[in-house]
């Protein structure tokens, strides 16, 4: 392909659109379903139930330590499927591109998506490309959607939470949010912090295999971080969440950057961590299963579900005090995913 | 909800994001799966195969005669599923919103999506909202994805096209593209032209019921219009398409506007029309089935598939001349969907 930037005509549905599909998307995301180039992908999906999800990605900058918008778009959707207890299978990817984006930038993103899809064991079977004029969008937005196969039996979900359930996180929180913020703001931190961005299908499978029937609910604490996830669970289940503040793993670099920026690390997004609620008797087994997987090596039990203070998340501090962990207001951390 | 414009914090994953979901999306798109507010929707899907598709919508302006970006986003995805021969079932909808968009504008779009989803017989079961700063996006982009149930048997597709197959369109072409262009450019046309934007699941069901086993391939001629669809089929099947130019229905207003703008109506997008290839013996039955449905009242047989001029689309003019109908280059018709 000779053009070195994306033109409006690449989104017009004609010759250049077809060239872009052939030379870029089909080349890197190659699979028979996508290659059929029908309006809709036809896929096999054994079993009577499936999980289905969609998310847009508008992260700025497009490339950051530990990842890029393409890897993020695959991981985000794969992880939403995995959190439902589903095996991620197929993705759709829709690109909104600003006229003038270097072709090489788009290619780097698509290559990263292809690599991450292989890592996650999914295929990109449907796609779309739109181009808007200069100033109409900021570089590149990607919306991924995904379908996954659900096993028989009760689905994971907030409705299954019970008092006494143990709460676990699979590793340090906030790495993604802070890595993106540091990259975007050009903060003068000598930080080697990288995004935790990773596909979690394998980690979830290991956990579910180790504790069949005992995992109640899973969620990846993305926007709004651990605080948003726990508050959503508390509100959704009408139960309380009691957290040992000192047990929540937070990297030194994340804590330092948060102090500089006046942020709470528990409000910062992860893109490769999960929060799990498991039946009390299965907590140690769950912890072992998570720690036995490369993406869960830093797992910790951080607290429990309680019938006290329903709808609220309470942190027990190292000094024995208690404070409410509130839902973030959300105005500081835009465009981190 | 007291705010009258969308703020960055509406996309932060915290309190305002939750308020937006509750007060706008859940209120208008209400259904039990969406209300569960899990990361992924869990849906039943009997049968071992399904159709899956995704498209972004960046149309400008957001509202145009006969439709708006919300109606368009539902119809576009529903129609892609219908063209595969699937029954559209569930949609995901991901919103990228520019900070400052009036809340009332977003609500009008969501209400339109809800109405169109009801008309199409689908539910919106998954969603996402991102907000980017002023200048980061042009008002509102919506990406819809969808899943549909496929009947047993061979799927419709380009691979089924055979020489002799008759080609039909379900109504006048180009209404959508020209309605949007006239609205966007403020063209001084006293035009009552409206977009054809409509969900085609019912029309496709009527066609397939009338001609079981005889419909080869369906497509909705959106970006790039009839010219793009026929060229894609010719290239994909390695066959020729022979079209009677005079048989292709084009409204007088569309023809007039195209002449003013130097456009070919066959390059202009439809969002509520289909092109069908059917076995020769079933053509009249197919035509009757289309015309018997309100959305196919203007259907016509426009030509046939041929073993001659493989890969090319040839128009026979009223005067008996022949000319190639080429794939549009696509640089004039951006942001019509």
Coordinates of N, CA, C and O in Angstrom, one line a residue, chain B residues 173-333:
Chain B
X173 N -33.0 3.5 -4.9 CA -31.7 3.6 -4.3 C -31.3 5.0 -4.1 O -31.7 5.9 -4.8
X174 N -30.4 5.2 -3.1 CA -29.7 6.5 -2.9 C -30.5 7.5 -2.0 O -29.9 8.5 -1.7
X175 N -31.7 7.2 -1.5 CA -32.4 8.1 -0.7 C -31.6 8.5 0.5 O -31.5 9.7 0.8
X176 N -31.1 7.5 1.2 CA -30.4 7.9 2.4 C -29.2 8.8 2.2 O -29.0 9.8 2.8
X177 N -28.3 8.4 1.3 CA -27.1 9.2 1.0 C -27.4 10.6 0.6 O -26.8 11.6 1.1
X178 N -28.4 10.8 -0.2 CA -28.7 12.2 -0.7 C -29.5 12.9 0.4 O -29.2 14.2 0.6
X179 N -30.3 12.3 1.2 CA -31.0 13.0 2.3 C -30.0 13.5 3.3 O -30.1 14.7 3.7
X180 N -28.9 12.8 3.6 CA -27.9 13.2 4.5 C -27.1 14.3 3.9 O -26.8 15.3 4.5
X181 N -26.7 14.1 2.6 CA -25.8 15.2 2.0 C -26.6 16.5 1.9 O -26.0 17.5 2.2
X182 N -27.9 16.5 1.5 CA -28.6 17.7 1.4 C -28.8 18.4 2.8 O -28.6 19.6 2.9
X183 N -29.0 17.5 3.8 CA -29.1 18.1 5.2 C -27.7 18.7 5.6 O -27.7 19.8 6.2
X184 N -26.6 18.0 5.3 CA -25.3 18.4 5.8 C -24.9 19.7 5.1 O -24.4 20.6 5.7
X185 N -25.0 19.7 3.8 CA -24.5 20.8 3.0 C -25.5 22.0 2.9 O -25.1 23.0 2.4
X186 N -26.7 21.8 3.5 CA -27.7 22.9 3.4 C -28.0 23.3 2.0 O -28.1 24.4 1.6
X187 N -28.1 22.2 1.1 CA -28.3 22.5 -0.3 C -29.6 23.2 -0.5 O -30.6 22.8 0.1
X188 N -29.7 24.1 -1.4 CA -31.0 24.8 -1.7 C -31.9 24.0 -2.5 O -32.3 24.5 -3.6
X189 N -32.2 22.8 -2.1 CA -33.2 22.0 -2.9 C -34.5 22.0 -2.1 O -34.5 21.7 -0.9
X190 N -35.6 22.2 -2.8 CA -36.9 22.1 -2.2 C -37.2 20.7 -2.2 O -38.1 20.2 -2.9
X191 N -36.5 19.9 -1.3 CA -36.6 18.5 -1.4 C -37.4 17.9 -0.3 O -37.2 18.4 0.9
X192 N -38.3 17.0 -0.5 CA -39.0 16.3 0.6 C -38.3 14.9 0.7 O -38.9 14.0 1.3
X193 N -37.1 14.8 0.2 CA -36.4 13.5 0.2 C -36.1 13.1 1.7 O -35.7 13.9 2.5
X194 N -36.4 11.9 2.0 CA -36.2 11.3 3.3 C -35.3 10.1 3.2 O -35.4 9.4 2.2
X195 N -34.4 9.9 4.2 CA -33.7 8.6 4.3 C -34.6 7.4 4.2 O -35.7 7.5 4.8
X196 N -34.1 6.4 3.6 CA -34.9 5.1 3.6 C -34.6 4.2 4.8 O -35.2 3.2 4.9
X197 N -33.8 4.7 5.7 CA -33.4 4.0 6.9 C -34.5 3.2 7.6 O -35.5 3.8 8.1
X198 N -34.4 1.9 7.6 CA -35.4 1.0 8.2 C -34.8 -0.3 8.5 O -33.9 -0.8 7.8
X199 N -35.3 -1.0 9.5 CA -34.9 -2.4 9.8 C -35.5 -3.4 8.9 O -36.7 -3.4 8.7
X200 N -34.7 -4.3 8.3 CA -35.2 -5.1 7.2 C -35.4 -6.6 7.6 O -35.6 -7.4 6.7
X201 N -35.4 -6.9 8.9 CA -35.6 -8.3 9.3 C -36.9 -8.9 8.8 O -36.9 -10.0 8.3
X202 N -38.0 -8.1 8.8 CA -39.3 -8.6 8.4 C -39.3 -8.8 6.9 O -39.9 -9.8 6.4
X203 N -38.7 -7.9 6.2 CA -38.7 -8.0 4.7 C -37.9 -9.3 4.3 O -38.4 -10.0 3.4
X204 N -36.8 -9.5 4.9 CA -36.0 -10.7 4.6 C -36.8 -11.9 4.9 O -36.8 -12.9 4.2
X205 N -37.4 -11.9 6.1 CA -38.2 -13.1 6.5 C -39.3 -13.4 5.4 O -39.5 -14.6 5.0
X206 N -39.9 -12.4 4.9 CA -41.0 -12.6 3.9 C -40.4 -13.2 2.6 O -41.0 -14.1 2.0
X207 N -39.2 -12.7 2.3 CA -38.6 -13.1 1.0 C -38.1 -14.6 1.2 O -38.4 -15.4 0.3
X208 N -37.5 -14.9 2.3 CA -37.0 -16.3 2.5 C -38.2 -17.3 2.6 O -38.1 -18.4 2.1
X209 N -39.3 -16.9 3.3 CA -40.4 -17.7 3.4 C -41.0 -18.0 2.0 O -41.5 -19.1 1.7
X210 N -41.0 -17.0 1.1 CA -41.7 -17.2 -0.2 C -40.8 -18.1 -1.1 O -41.4 -18.7 -2.0
X211 N -39.5 -18.0 -1.0 CA -38.6 -18.7 -1.9 C -37.6 -19.6 -1.2 O -36.4 -19.4 -1.3
X212 N -38.1 -20.6 -0.4 CA -37.1 -21.3 0.4 C -36.1 -22.0 -0.4 O -36.4 -22.7 -1.4
X213 N -34.8 -21.8 -0.1 CA -33.7 -22.5 -0.8 C -33.3 -21.8 -2.1 O -32.3 -22.2 -2.7
X214 N -34.1 -20.8 -2.5 CA -33.8 -20.2 -3.8 C -33.1 -18.8 -3.7 O -32.8 -18.2 -4.7
X215 N -33.0 -18.3 -2.5 CA -32.3 -17.0 -2.3 C -30.9 -17.3 -2.1 O -30.5 -18.1 -1.2
X216 N -30.0 -16.7 -3.0 CA -28.6 -17.1 -2.9 C -27.8 -16.2 -2.0 O -26.9 -16.6 -1.3
X217 N -28.1 -14.9 -2.1 CA -27.3 -13.9 -1.4 C -28.0 -12.6 -1.3 O -28.8 -12.3 -2.1
X218 N -27.9 -12.0 -0.1 CA -28.5 -10.7 0.1 C -27.5 -9.7 0.6 O -26.5 -10.1 1.3
X219 N -27.7 -8.4 0.3 CA -26.8 -7.4 0.8 C -27.6 -6.1 0.9 O -28.4 -5.8 0.0
X220 N -27.3 -5.3 1.9 CA -27.9 -3.9 1.9 C -26.8 -3.0 1.3 O -25.7 -2.9 1.8
X221 N -27.2 -2.3 0.3 CA -26.2 -1.4 -0.4 C -26.0 -0.1 0.3 O -26.6 0.9 -0.1
X222 N -25.2 -0.1 1.4 CA -24.9 1.1 2.2 C -23.8 1.9 1.5 O -24.0 2.3 0.4
X223 N -22.7 2.1 2.3 CA -21.6 2.9 1.7 C -21.2 2.4 0.4 O -21.0 1.2 0.2
X224 N -21.1 3.3 -0.6 CA -20.7 2.9 -1.9 C -21.9 2.5 -2.8 O -21.8 2.3 -4.0
X225 N -23.1 2.3 -2.2 CA -24.3 2.1 -2.9 C -24.4 0.8 -3.7 O -23.6 -0.1 -3.4
X226 N -25.3 0.8 -4.6 CA -25.6 -0.4 -5.4 C -24.3 -0.8 -6.2 O -24.0 -2.0 -6.4
X227 N -23.5 0.2 -6.6 CA -22.3 0.0 -7.4 C -21.3 -0.9 -6.6 O -20.7 -1.8 -7.1
X228 N -21.2 -0.5 -5.3 CA -20.2 -1.2 -4.4 C -20.7 -2.7 -4.2 O -19.9 -3.6 -4.3
X229 N -22.0 -2.8 -3.9 CA -22.5 -4.2 -3.7 C -22.3 -5.1 -4.9 O -21.8 -6.2 -4.7
X230 N -22.7 -4.6 -6.0 CA -22.6 -5.4 -7.2 C -21.2 -5.7 -7.6 O -20.8 -6.8 -8.0
X231 N -20.3 -4.7 -7.4 CA -18.9 -5.0 -7.7 C -18.3 -6.0 -6.7 O -17.4 -6.8 -7.0
X232 N -18.7 -5.9 -5.4 CA -18.2 -6.9 -4.4 C -18.7 -8.3 -4.8 O -17.9 -9.2 -4.7
X233 N -19.9 -8.4 -5.2 CA -20.4 -9.7 -5.6 C -19.7 -10.2 -6.9 O -19.3 -11.4 -6.9
X234 N -19.5 -9.4 -7.8 CA -18.8 -9.8 -9.1 C -17.4 -10.3 -8.8 O -16.9 -11.3 -9.2
X235 N -16.7 -9.5 -7.9 CA -15.3 -9.9 -7.6 C -15.3 -11.1 -6.7 O -14.5 -12.1 -6.9
X236 N -16.2 -11.2 -5.7 CA -16.2 -12.3 -4.8 C -16.6 -13.6 -5.5 O -16.1 -14.7 -5.1
X237 N -17.5 -13.6 -6.4 CA -18.0 -14.8 -7.1 C -17.2 -15.1 -8.3 O -17.3 -16.2 -8.9
X238 N -16.4 -14.2 -8.8 CA -15.8 -14.4 -10.1 C -16.7 -14.5 -11.2 O -16.5 -15.2 -12.2
X239 N -17.8 -13.8 -11.1 CA -18.9 -13.8 -12.2 C -19.2 -12.3 -12.6 O -18.7 -11.4 -11.9
X240 N -20.0 -12.2 -13.7 CA -20.3 -10.8 -14.1 C -21.7 -10.5 -13.6 O -22.5 -11.4 -13.3
X241 N -22.0 -9.2 -13.5 CA -23.3 -8.7 -13.2 C -23.8 -7.8 -14.3 O -23.1 -6.9 -14.7
X242 N -24.9 -8.2 -14.9 CA -25.5 -7.5 -16.0 C -26.8 -6.8 -15.6 O -27.7 -7.4 -15.2
X243 N -26.7 -5.4 -15.6 CA -27.8 -4.6 -15.1 C -28.5 -3.8 -16.1 O -27.8 -3.2 -17.0
X244 N -29.8 -3.8 -16.1 CA -30.6 -2.9 -17.0 C -30.7 -1.5 -16.3 O -31.4 -1.4 -15.3
X245 N -30.0 -0.6 -16.8 CA -29.9 0.7 -16.1 C -31.3 1.3 -15.8 O -31.6 1.8 -14.8
X246 N -32.2 1.2 -16.9 CA -33.5 1.7 -16.8 C -34.4 1.0 -15.7 O -35.4 1.6 -15.3
X247 N -34.0 -0.2 -15.3 CA -34.8 -0.9 -14.4 C -34.5 -0.6 -12.9 O -35.3 -0.9 -12.0
X248 N -33.4 0.1 -12.7 CA -33.0 0.4 -11.3 C -33.8 1.6 -10.9 O -33.8 2.7 -11.4
X249 N -34.6 1.4 -9.8 CA -35.5 2.5 -9.4 C -34.7 3.6 -8.7 O -33.9 3.3 -7.7
X250 N -34.8 4.8 -9.2 CA -34.2 6.0 -8.6 C -35.2 7.1 -8.5 O -35.8 7.4 -9.6
X251 N -35.4 7.7 -7.4 CA -36.4 8.8 -7.3 C -35.9 10.0 -8.1 O -34.7 10.3 -8.2
X252 N -37.0 10.8 -8.5 CA -36.7 12.0 -9.3 C -35.8 12.9 -8.5 O -34.8 13.5 -9.0
X253 N -36.1 13.1 -7.2 CA -35.4 14.0 -6.3 C -33.9 13.6 -6.2 O -33.0 14.4 -6.1
X254 N -33.7 12.3 -6.1 CA -32.3 11.8 -6.0 C -31.6 12.0 -7.3 O -30.4 12.5 -7.2
X255 N -32.2 11.8 -8.4 CA -31.5 12.0 -9.7 C -31.2 13.5 -9.8 O -30.1 13.8 -10.2
X256 N -32.1 14.3 -9.5 CA -31.9 15.8 -9.6 C -30.7 16.2 -8.7 O -29.8 17.0 -9.2
X257 N -30.8 15.8 -7.5 CA -29.7 16.2 -6.5 C -28.4 15.6 -7.0 O -27.3 16.3 -6.9
X258 N -28.3 14.4 -7.5 CA -27.1 13.8 -8.0 C -26.6 14.6 -9.2 O -25.3 14.8 -9.3
X259 N -27.4 15.1 -10.1 CA -27.0 15.9 -11.2 C -26.3 17.2 -10.7 O -25.3 17.5 -11.2
X260 N -27.0 17.8 -9.8 CA -26.4 19.0 -9.2 C -25.0 18.8 -8.6 O -24.1 19.7 -8.7
X261 N -24.9 17.7 -8.0 CA -23.7 17.4 -7.2 C -22.6 16.6 -8.0 O -21.5 16.4 -7.5
X262 N -23.0 16.2 -9.2 CA -22.0 15.4 -10.0 C -21.8 14.0 -9.4 O -20.7 13.5 -9.5
X263 N -22.9 13.5 -8.8 CA -22.7 12.1 -8.3 C -23.5 11.1 -9.1 O -24.5 11.5 -9.8
X264 N -23.1 9.9 -9.0 CA -23.9 8.8 -9.6 C -24.8 8.2 -8.5 O -24.4 7.8 -7.5
X265 N -26.2 8.2 -8.8 CA -27.1 7.7 -7.8 C -26.8 6.2 -7.4 O -27.1 5.8 -6.3
X266 N -26.1 5.5 -8.3 CA -25.8 4.1 -8.0 C -24.6 4.0 -7.0 O -24.3 2.9 -6.6
X267 N -24.0 5.2 -6.7 CA -22.9 5.2 -5.7 C -23.4 5.6 -4.4 O -22.7 5.7 -3.4
X268 N -24.7 6.0 -4.3 CA -25.3 6.7 -3.1 C -25.8 5.6 -2.2 O -26.5 4.6 -2.6
X269 N -25.7 5.8 -0.9 CA -26.0 4.8 0.1 C -27.5 4.7 0.3 O -28.2 5.7 0.3
X270 N -27.9 3.5 0.6 CA -29.3 3.2 1.1 C -29.1 2.6 2.5 O -28.0 2.0 2.8
X271 N -30.0 2.7 3.4 CA -30.0 2.1 4.7 C -31.3 1.4 5.0 O -31.5 1.0 6.1
X272 N -32.1 1.2 4.0 CA -33.3 0.4 4.2 C -33.7 -0.3 2.9 O -34.9 -0.6 2.7
X273 N -32.7 -0.6 2.1 CA -33.0 -1.4 0.9 C -32.1 -2.6 0.9 O -31.1 -2.7 1.6
X274 N -32.5 -3.6 0.1 CA -31.6 -4.8 0.0 C -31.5 -5.1 -1.5 O -32.4 -4.8 -2.3
X275 N -30.4 -5.8 -1.8 CA -30.2 -6.4 -3.1 C -30.2 -7.9 -2.9 O -29.6 -8.4 -2.0
X276 N -31.0 -8.6 -3.8 CA -31.1 -10.0 -3.6 C -30.7 -10.7 -4.9 O -31.0 -10.2 -6.0
X277 N -30.0 -11.8 -4.8 CA -29.8 -12.7 -6.0 C -30.6 -13.9 -5.7 O -30.5 -14.6 -4.6
X278 N -31.5 -14.3 -6.7 CA -32.3 -15.5 -6.5 C -32.2 -16.3 -7.7 O -31.9 -15.9 -8.8
X279 N -32.5 -17.6 -7.5 CA -32.5 -18.6 -8.6 C -33.5 -18.1 -9.7 O -34.6 -17.5 -9.3
X280 N -33.2 -18.3 -11.0 CA -34.0 -17.8 -12.0 C -35.5 -18.1 -11.9 O -36.4 -17.2 -12.0
X281 N -35.8 -19.3 -11.6 CA -37.2 -19.7 -11.5 C -38.0 -19.1 -10.4 O -39.2 -19.1 -10.3
X282 N -37.3 -18.5 -9.4 CA -38.0 -18.0 -8.2 C -38.1 -16.4 -8.3 O -38.6 -15.8 -7.3
X283 N -37.6 -15.8 -9.4 CA -37.5 -14.4 -9.4 C -38.9 -13.7 -9.3 O -39.0 -12.7 -8.5
X284 N -39.9 -14.2 -10.0 CA -41.2 -13.5 -9.9 C -41.8 -13.7 -8.5 O -42.4 -12.8 -8.0
X285 N -41.6 -14.9 -7.9 CA -42.1 -15.1 -6.6 C -41.4 -14.2 -5.6 O -42.0 -13.6 -4.7
X286 N -40.1 -14.0 -5.8 CA -39.3 -13.1 -4.9 C -39.8 -11.7 -5.0 O -40.0 -11.0 -4.0
X287 N -40.0 -11.3 -6.3 CA -40.5 -9.9 -6.5 C -41.9 -9.7 -5.8 O -42.1 -8.7 -5.2
X288 N -42.7 -10.7 -5.9 CA -44.1 -10.6 -5.3 C -43.9 -10.5 -3.8 O -44.6 -9.7 -3.1
X289 N -43.0 -11.3 -3.2 CA -42.9 -11.3 -1.8 C -42.3 -9.9 -1.3 O -42.8 -9.4 -0.3
X290 N -41.4 -9.4 -2.0 CA -40.8 -8.1 -1.7 C -41.9 -7.0 -1.8 O -42.2 -6.2 -0.9
X291 N -42.6 -7.0 -2.9 CA -43.7 -6.0 -3.1 C -44.8 -6.1 -2.1 O -45.5 -5.1 -1.9
X292 N -45.0 -7.3 -1.6 CA -46.1 -7.5 -0.7 C -45.8 -7.0 0.7 O -46.6 -7.0 1.6
X293 N -44.6 -6.5 0.9 CA -44.2 -6.0 2.2 C -44.1 -4.4 2.1 O -43.5 -4.0 1.1
X294 N -44.5 -3.7 3.2 CA -44.4 -2.2 3.1 C -43.0 -1.7 2.7 O -42.9 -0.7 2.0
X295 N -42.0 -2.4 3.2 CA -40.6 -1.9 2.9 C -40.1 -2.3 1.6 O -38.9 -2.0 1.2
X296 N -40.8 -3.1 0.8 CA -40.4 -3.6 -0.5 C -41.3 -3.2 -1.6 O -41.2 -3.8 -2.7
X297 N -42.2 -2.2 -1.4 CA -43.3 -1.9 -2.3 C -42.7 -1.5 -3.7 O -43.3 -1.7 -4.7
X298 N -41.5 -0.9 -3.7 CA -40.9 -0.4 -4.9 C -39.9 -1.3 -5.5 O -39.0 -0.9 -6.3
X299 N -40.0 -2.6 -5.2 CA -39.0 -3.6 -5.7 C -39.0 -3.8 -7.2 O -40.1 -3.6 -7.8
X300 N -37.9 -4.1 -7.7 CA -37.7 -4.3 -9.2 C -36.7 -5.4 -9.4 O -35.7 -5.5 -8.6
X301 N -36.9 -6.1 -10.5 CA -35.8 -7.0 -11.0 C -34.9 -6.1 -11.9 O -35.4 -5.4 -12.8
X302 N -33.6 -6.1 -11.6 CA -32.8 -5.1 -12.3 C -31.7 -5.8 -13.2 O -31.0 -5.1 -13.9
X303 N -31.6 -7.1 -13.2 CA -30.6 -7.7 -14.0 C -30.3 -9.1 -13.6 O -31.1 -9.8 -12.9
X304 N -29.1 -9.6 -14.0 CA -28.8 -11.0 -13.7 C -27.3 -11.2 -13.6 O -26.5 -10.4 -14.0
X305 N -27.0 -12.4 -13.0 CA -25.6 -12.8 -12.9 C -25.3 -13.5 -14.2 O -26.1 -14.2 -14.7
X306 N -24.1 -13.3 -14.6 CA -23.7 -13.9 -15.9 C -22.3 -14.4 -15.8 O -21.4 -14.0 -15.0
X307 N -22.0 -15.5 -16.7 CA -20.7 -16.0 -16.8 C -19.8 -15.1 -17.6 O -18.5 -15.2 -17.6
X308 N -20.4 -14.1 -18.4 CA -19.6 -13.2 -19.2 C -19.0 -12.1 -18.3 O -19.4 -11.9 -17.1
X309 N -18.0 -11.4 -18.8 CA -17.3 -10.4 -18.1 C -17.1 -10.6 -16.6 O -17.6 -9.8 -15.8
X310 N -16.5 -11.7 -16.2 CA -16.3 -12.1 -14.8 C -15.6 -10.9 -14.0 O -14.7 -10.3 -14.6
X311 N -16.1 -10.7 -12.8 CA -15.5 -9.6 -12.0 C -16.0 -8.2 -12.3 O -15.6 -7.3 -11.7
X312 N -16.9 -8.1 -13.4 CA -17.3 -6.8 -13.8 C -18.8 -6.6 -13.8 O -19.5 -7.6 -14.0
X313 N -19.2 -5.4 -13.5 CA -20.6 -5.0 -13.5 C -20.9 -4.2 -14.8 O -20.2 -3.1 -14.9
X314 N -21.8 -4.6 -15.6 CA -22.0 -3.9 -16.9 C -23.5 -3.4 -16.9 O -24.4 -4.2 -16.7
X315 N -23.6 -2.1 -17.2 CA -25.0 -1.5 -17.3 C -25.4 -1.5 -18.8 O -24.6 -1.1 -19.6
X316 N -26.6 -2.0 -19.0 CA -27.2 -1.8 -20.4 C -28.0 -0.6 -20.3 O -29.0 -0.5 -19.5
X317 N -27.7 0.4 -21.1 CA -28.5 1.7 -21.0 C -29.7 1.6 -21.9 O -29.9 0.6 -22.6
X318 N -30.6 2.6 -21.7 CA -31.9 2.6 -22.4 C -31.6 2.5 -23.9 O -32.4 2.0 -24.7
X319 N -30.5 3.1 -24.4 CA -30.3 3.2 -25.8 C -29.5 1.9 -26.3 O -29.1 1.8 -27.5
X320 N -29.4 0.9 -25.5 CA -28.7 -0.3 -25.9 C -27.2 -0.3 -25.7 O -26.6 -1.3 -26.0
X321 N -26.7 0.8 -25.3 CA -25.2 0.8 -25.1 C -24.9 0.1 -23.8 O -25.7 -0.2 -23.0
X322 N -23.6 -0.2 -23.6 CA -23.1 -0.9 -22.4 C -22.0 0.0 -21.8 O -21.2 0.5 -22.5
X323 N -22.1 0.1 -20.5 CA -21.0 0.8 -19.8 C -20.6 0.1 -18.5 O -21.5 -0.6 -17.9
X324 N -19.4 0.1 -18.1 CA -18.9 -0.5 -16.9 C -19.5 0.4 -15.7 O -19.4 1.6 -15.7
X325 N -20.0 -0.3 -14.7 CA -20.3 0.4 -13.5 C -19.2 0.0 -12.5 O -19.0 -1.1 -12.1
X326 N -18.4 1.0 -12.2 CA -17.2 0.8 -11.4 C -17.4 0.9 -9.9 O -18.3 1.6 -9.5
X327 N -16.5 0.3 -9.2 CA -16.5 0.5 -7.7 C -16.2 2.0 -7.5 O -15.3 2.5 -8.1
X328 N -17.0 2.7 -6.6 CA -16.7 4.1 -6.4 C -15.4 4.3 -5.8 O -14.9 3.5 -5.0
X329 N -14.8 5.4 -6.1 CA -13.5 5.8 -5.4 C -13.8 6.2 -4.0 O -12.9 6.0 -3.1
X330 N -14.9 6.8 -3.7 CA -15.4 7.0 -2.4 C -15.0 8.2 -1.7 O -15.2 8.4 -0.5
X331 N -14.4 9.2 -2.4 CA -13.9 10.4 -1.6 C -14.9 11.5 -1.4 O -14.7 12.4 -0.7
X332 N -16.1 11.3 -2.0 CA -17.1 12.4 -1.9 C -18.1 12.1 -0.8 O -18.7 13.0 -0.3
X333 N -18.3 10.9 -0.5 CA -19.4 10.5 0.3 C -19.0 10.0 1.7 O -19.5 9.0 2.2

